[in-house]
mmCIF file of N, CA and C in Angstrom:
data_model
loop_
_atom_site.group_PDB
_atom_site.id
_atom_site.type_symbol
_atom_site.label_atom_id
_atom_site.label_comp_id
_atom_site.label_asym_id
_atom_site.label_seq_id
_atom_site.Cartn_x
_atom_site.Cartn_y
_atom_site.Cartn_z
ATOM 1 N N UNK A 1 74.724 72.342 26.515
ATOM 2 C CA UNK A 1 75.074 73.744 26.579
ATOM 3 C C UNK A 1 73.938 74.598 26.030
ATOM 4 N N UNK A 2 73.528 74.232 25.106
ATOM 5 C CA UNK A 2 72.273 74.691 24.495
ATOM 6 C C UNK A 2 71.059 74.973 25.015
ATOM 7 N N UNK A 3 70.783 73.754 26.040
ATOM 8 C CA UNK A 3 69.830 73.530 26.947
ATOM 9 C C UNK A 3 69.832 74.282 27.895
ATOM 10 N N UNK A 4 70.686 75.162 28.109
ATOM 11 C CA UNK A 4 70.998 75.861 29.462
ATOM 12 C C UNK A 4 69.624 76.736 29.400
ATOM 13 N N UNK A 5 69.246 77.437 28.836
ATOM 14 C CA UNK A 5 67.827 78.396 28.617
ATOM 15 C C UNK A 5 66.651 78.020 28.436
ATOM 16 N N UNK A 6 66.390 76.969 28.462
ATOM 17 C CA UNK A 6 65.556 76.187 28.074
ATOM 18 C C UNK A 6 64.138 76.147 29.039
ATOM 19 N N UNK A 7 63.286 76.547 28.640
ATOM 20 C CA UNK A 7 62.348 76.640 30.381
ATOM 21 C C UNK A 7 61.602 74.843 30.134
ATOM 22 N N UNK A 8 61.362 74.617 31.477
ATOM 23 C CA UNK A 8 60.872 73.594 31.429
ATOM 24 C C UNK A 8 59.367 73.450 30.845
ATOM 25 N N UNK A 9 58.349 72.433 30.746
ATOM 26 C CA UNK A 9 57.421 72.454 30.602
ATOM 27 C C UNK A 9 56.699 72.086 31.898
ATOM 28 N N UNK A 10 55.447 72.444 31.872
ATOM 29 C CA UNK A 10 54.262 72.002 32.910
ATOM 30 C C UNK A 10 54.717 70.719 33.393
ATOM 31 N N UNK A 11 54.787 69.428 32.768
ATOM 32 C CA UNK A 11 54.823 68.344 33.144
ATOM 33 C C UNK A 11 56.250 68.099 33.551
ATOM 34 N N UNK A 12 57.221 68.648 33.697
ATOM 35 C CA UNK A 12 58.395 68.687 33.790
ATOM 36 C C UNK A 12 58.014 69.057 35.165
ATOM 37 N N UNK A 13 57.789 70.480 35.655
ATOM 38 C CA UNK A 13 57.299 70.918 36.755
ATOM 39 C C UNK A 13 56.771 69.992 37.571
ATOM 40 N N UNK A 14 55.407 69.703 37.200
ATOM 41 C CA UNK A 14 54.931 68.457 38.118
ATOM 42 C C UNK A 14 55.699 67.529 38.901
ATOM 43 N N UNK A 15 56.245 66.798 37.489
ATOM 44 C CA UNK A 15 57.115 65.609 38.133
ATOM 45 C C UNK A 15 58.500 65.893 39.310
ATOM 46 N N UNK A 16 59.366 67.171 39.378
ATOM 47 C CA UNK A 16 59.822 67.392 40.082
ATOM 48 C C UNK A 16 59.541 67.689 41.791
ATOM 49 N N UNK A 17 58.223 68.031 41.235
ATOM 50 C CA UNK A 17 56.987 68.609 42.748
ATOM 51 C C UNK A 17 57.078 67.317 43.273
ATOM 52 N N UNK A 18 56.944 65.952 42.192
ATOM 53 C CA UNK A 18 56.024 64.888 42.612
ATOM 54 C C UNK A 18 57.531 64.376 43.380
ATOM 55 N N UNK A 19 58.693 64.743 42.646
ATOM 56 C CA UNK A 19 60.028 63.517 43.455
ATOM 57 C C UNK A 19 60.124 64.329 44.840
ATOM 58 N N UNK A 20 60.278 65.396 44.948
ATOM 59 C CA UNK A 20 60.240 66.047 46.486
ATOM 60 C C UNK A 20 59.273 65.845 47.536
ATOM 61 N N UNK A 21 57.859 65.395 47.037
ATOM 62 C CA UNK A 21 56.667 65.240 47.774
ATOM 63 C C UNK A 21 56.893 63.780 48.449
ATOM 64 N N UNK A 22 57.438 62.920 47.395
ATOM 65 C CA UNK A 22 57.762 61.568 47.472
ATOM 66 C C UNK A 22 59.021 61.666 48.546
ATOM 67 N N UNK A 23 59.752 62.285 48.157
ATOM 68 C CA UNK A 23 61.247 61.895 49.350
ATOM 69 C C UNK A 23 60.755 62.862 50.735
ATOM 70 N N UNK A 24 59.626 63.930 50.972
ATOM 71 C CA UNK A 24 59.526 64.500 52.328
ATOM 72 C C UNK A 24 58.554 62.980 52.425
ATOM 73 N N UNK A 25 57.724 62.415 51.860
ATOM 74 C CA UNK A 25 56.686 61.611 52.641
ATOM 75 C C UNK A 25 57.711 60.522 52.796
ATOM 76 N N UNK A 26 59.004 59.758 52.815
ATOM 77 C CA UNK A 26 59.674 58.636 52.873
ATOM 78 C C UNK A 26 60.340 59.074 54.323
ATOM 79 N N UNK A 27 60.673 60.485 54.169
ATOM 80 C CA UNK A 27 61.648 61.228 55.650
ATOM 81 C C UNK A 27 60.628 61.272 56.776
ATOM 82 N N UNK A 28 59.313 61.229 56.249
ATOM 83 C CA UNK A 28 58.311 61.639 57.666
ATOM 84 C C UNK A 28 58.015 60.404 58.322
ATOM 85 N N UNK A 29 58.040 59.668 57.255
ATOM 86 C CA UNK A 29 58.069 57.965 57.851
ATOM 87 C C UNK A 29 58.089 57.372 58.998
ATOM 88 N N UNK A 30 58.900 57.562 59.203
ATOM 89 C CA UNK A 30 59.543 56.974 60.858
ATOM 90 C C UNK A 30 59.170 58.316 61.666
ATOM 91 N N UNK A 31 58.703 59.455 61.479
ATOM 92 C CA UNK A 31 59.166 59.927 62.320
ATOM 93 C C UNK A 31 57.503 60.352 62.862
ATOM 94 N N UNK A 32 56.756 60.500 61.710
ATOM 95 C CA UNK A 32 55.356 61.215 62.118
ATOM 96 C C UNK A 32 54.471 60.528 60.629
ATOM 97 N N UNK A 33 53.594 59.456 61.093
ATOM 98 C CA UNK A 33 52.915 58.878 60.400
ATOM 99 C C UNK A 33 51.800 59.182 59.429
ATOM 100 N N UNK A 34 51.113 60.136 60.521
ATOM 101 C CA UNK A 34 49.929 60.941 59.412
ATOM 102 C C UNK A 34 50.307 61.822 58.629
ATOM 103 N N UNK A 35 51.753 62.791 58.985
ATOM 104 C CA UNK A 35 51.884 63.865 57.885
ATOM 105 C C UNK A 35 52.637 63.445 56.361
ATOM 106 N N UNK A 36 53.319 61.809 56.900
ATOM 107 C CA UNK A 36 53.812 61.276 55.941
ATOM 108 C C UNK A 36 52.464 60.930 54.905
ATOM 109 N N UNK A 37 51.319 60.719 55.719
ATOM 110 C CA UNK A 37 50.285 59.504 54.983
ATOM 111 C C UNK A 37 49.643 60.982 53.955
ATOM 112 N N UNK A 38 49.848 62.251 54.284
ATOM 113 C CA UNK A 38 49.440 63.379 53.839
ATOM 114 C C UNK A 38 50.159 63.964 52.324
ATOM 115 N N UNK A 39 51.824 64.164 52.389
ATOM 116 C CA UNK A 39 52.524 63.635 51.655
ATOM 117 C C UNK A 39 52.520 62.796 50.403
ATOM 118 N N UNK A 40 52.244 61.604 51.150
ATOM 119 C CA UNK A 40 51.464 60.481 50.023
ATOM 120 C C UNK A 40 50.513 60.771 49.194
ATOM 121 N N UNK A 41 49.132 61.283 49.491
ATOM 122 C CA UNK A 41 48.111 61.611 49.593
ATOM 123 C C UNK A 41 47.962 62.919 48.221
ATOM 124 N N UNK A 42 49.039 63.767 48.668
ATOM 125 C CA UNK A 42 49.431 65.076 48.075
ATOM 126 C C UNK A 42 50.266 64.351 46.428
ATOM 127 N N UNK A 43 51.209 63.406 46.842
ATOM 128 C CA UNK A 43 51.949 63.290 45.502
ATOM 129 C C UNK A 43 51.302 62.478 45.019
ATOM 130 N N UNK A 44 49.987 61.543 44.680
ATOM 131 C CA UNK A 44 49.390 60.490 44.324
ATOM 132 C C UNK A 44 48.333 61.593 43.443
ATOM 133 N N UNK A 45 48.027 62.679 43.968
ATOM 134 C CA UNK A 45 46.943 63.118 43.086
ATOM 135 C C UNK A 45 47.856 64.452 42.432
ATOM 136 N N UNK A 46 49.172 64.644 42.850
ATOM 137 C CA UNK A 46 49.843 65.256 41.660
ATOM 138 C C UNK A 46 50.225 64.337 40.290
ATOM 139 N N UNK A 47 50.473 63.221 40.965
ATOM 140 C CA UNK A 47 51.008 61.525 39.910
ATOM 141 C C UNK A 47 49.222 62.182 38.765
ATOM 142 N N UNK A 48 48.346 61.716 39.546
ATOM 143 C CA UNK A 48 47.280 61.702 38.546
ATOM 144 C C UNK A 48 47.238 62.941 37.434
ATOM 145 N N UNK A 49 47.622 64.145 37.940
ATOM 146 C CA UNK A 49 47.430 65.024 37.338
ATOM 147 C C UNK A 49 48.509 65.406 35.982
ATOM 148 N N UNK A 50 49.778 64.594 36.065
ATOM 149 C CA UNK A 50 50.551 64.169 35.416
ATOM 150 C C UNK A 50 50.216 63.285 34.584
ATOM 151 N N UNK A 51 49.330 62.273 34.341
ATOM 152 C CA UNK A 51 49.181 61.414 33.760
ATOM 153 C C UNK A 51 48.017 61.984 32.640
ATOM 154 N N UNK A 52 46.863 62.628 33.785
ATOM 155 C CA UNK A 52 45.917 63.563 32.551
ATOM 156 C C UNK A 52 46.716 64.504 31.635
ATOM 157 N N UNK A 53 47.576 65.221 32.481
ATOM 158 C CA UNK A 53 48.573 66.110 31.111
ATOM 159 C C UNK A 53 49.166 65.625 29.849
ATOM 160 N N UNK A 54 49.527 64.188 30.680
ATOM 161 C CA UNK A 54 50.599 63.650 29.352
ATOM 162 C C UNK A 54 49.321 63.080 28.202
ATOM 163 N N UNK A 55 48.219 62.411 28.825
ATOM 164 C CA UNK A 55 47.386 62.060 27.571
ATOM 165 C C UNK A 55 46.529 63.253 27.136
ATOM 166 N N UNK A 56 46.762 64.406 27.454
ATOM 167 C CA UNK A 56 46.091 65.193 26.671
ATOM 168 C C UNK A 56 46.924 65.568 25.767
ATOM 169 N N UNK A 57 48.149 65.683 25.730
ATOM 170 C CA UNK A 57 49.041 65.876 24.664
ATOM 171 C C UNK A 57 49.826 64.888 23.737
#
């Protein structure tokens, strides 16, 4: 209840970007190969940029 106001942080942000990037590149799959492989591509160097955040803090 408390939490309700709570703004997220940067890395909080990210990682949500990163689960949506991840489930459009799983849906494009079957259907269109390169925009999925793009997808991928897109959430792999958000993953990285997540990982520099967390060890800088």
């Amino acid at each position: 209840m408390f939490g309700l106001f709570k703004k997220k942080s940067a890395v909080e942000k990210l990682q949500e970007k990163y689960k949506k990037l991840m489930e459009e590149a799983y849906k494009l799959q079957s259907i269109n190969r390169a925009d999925s492989d793009t997808k991928y591509k897109e959430a792999d160097d958000l993953l990285k940029k997540i990982t520099e955040l967390q060890a800088n803090s």
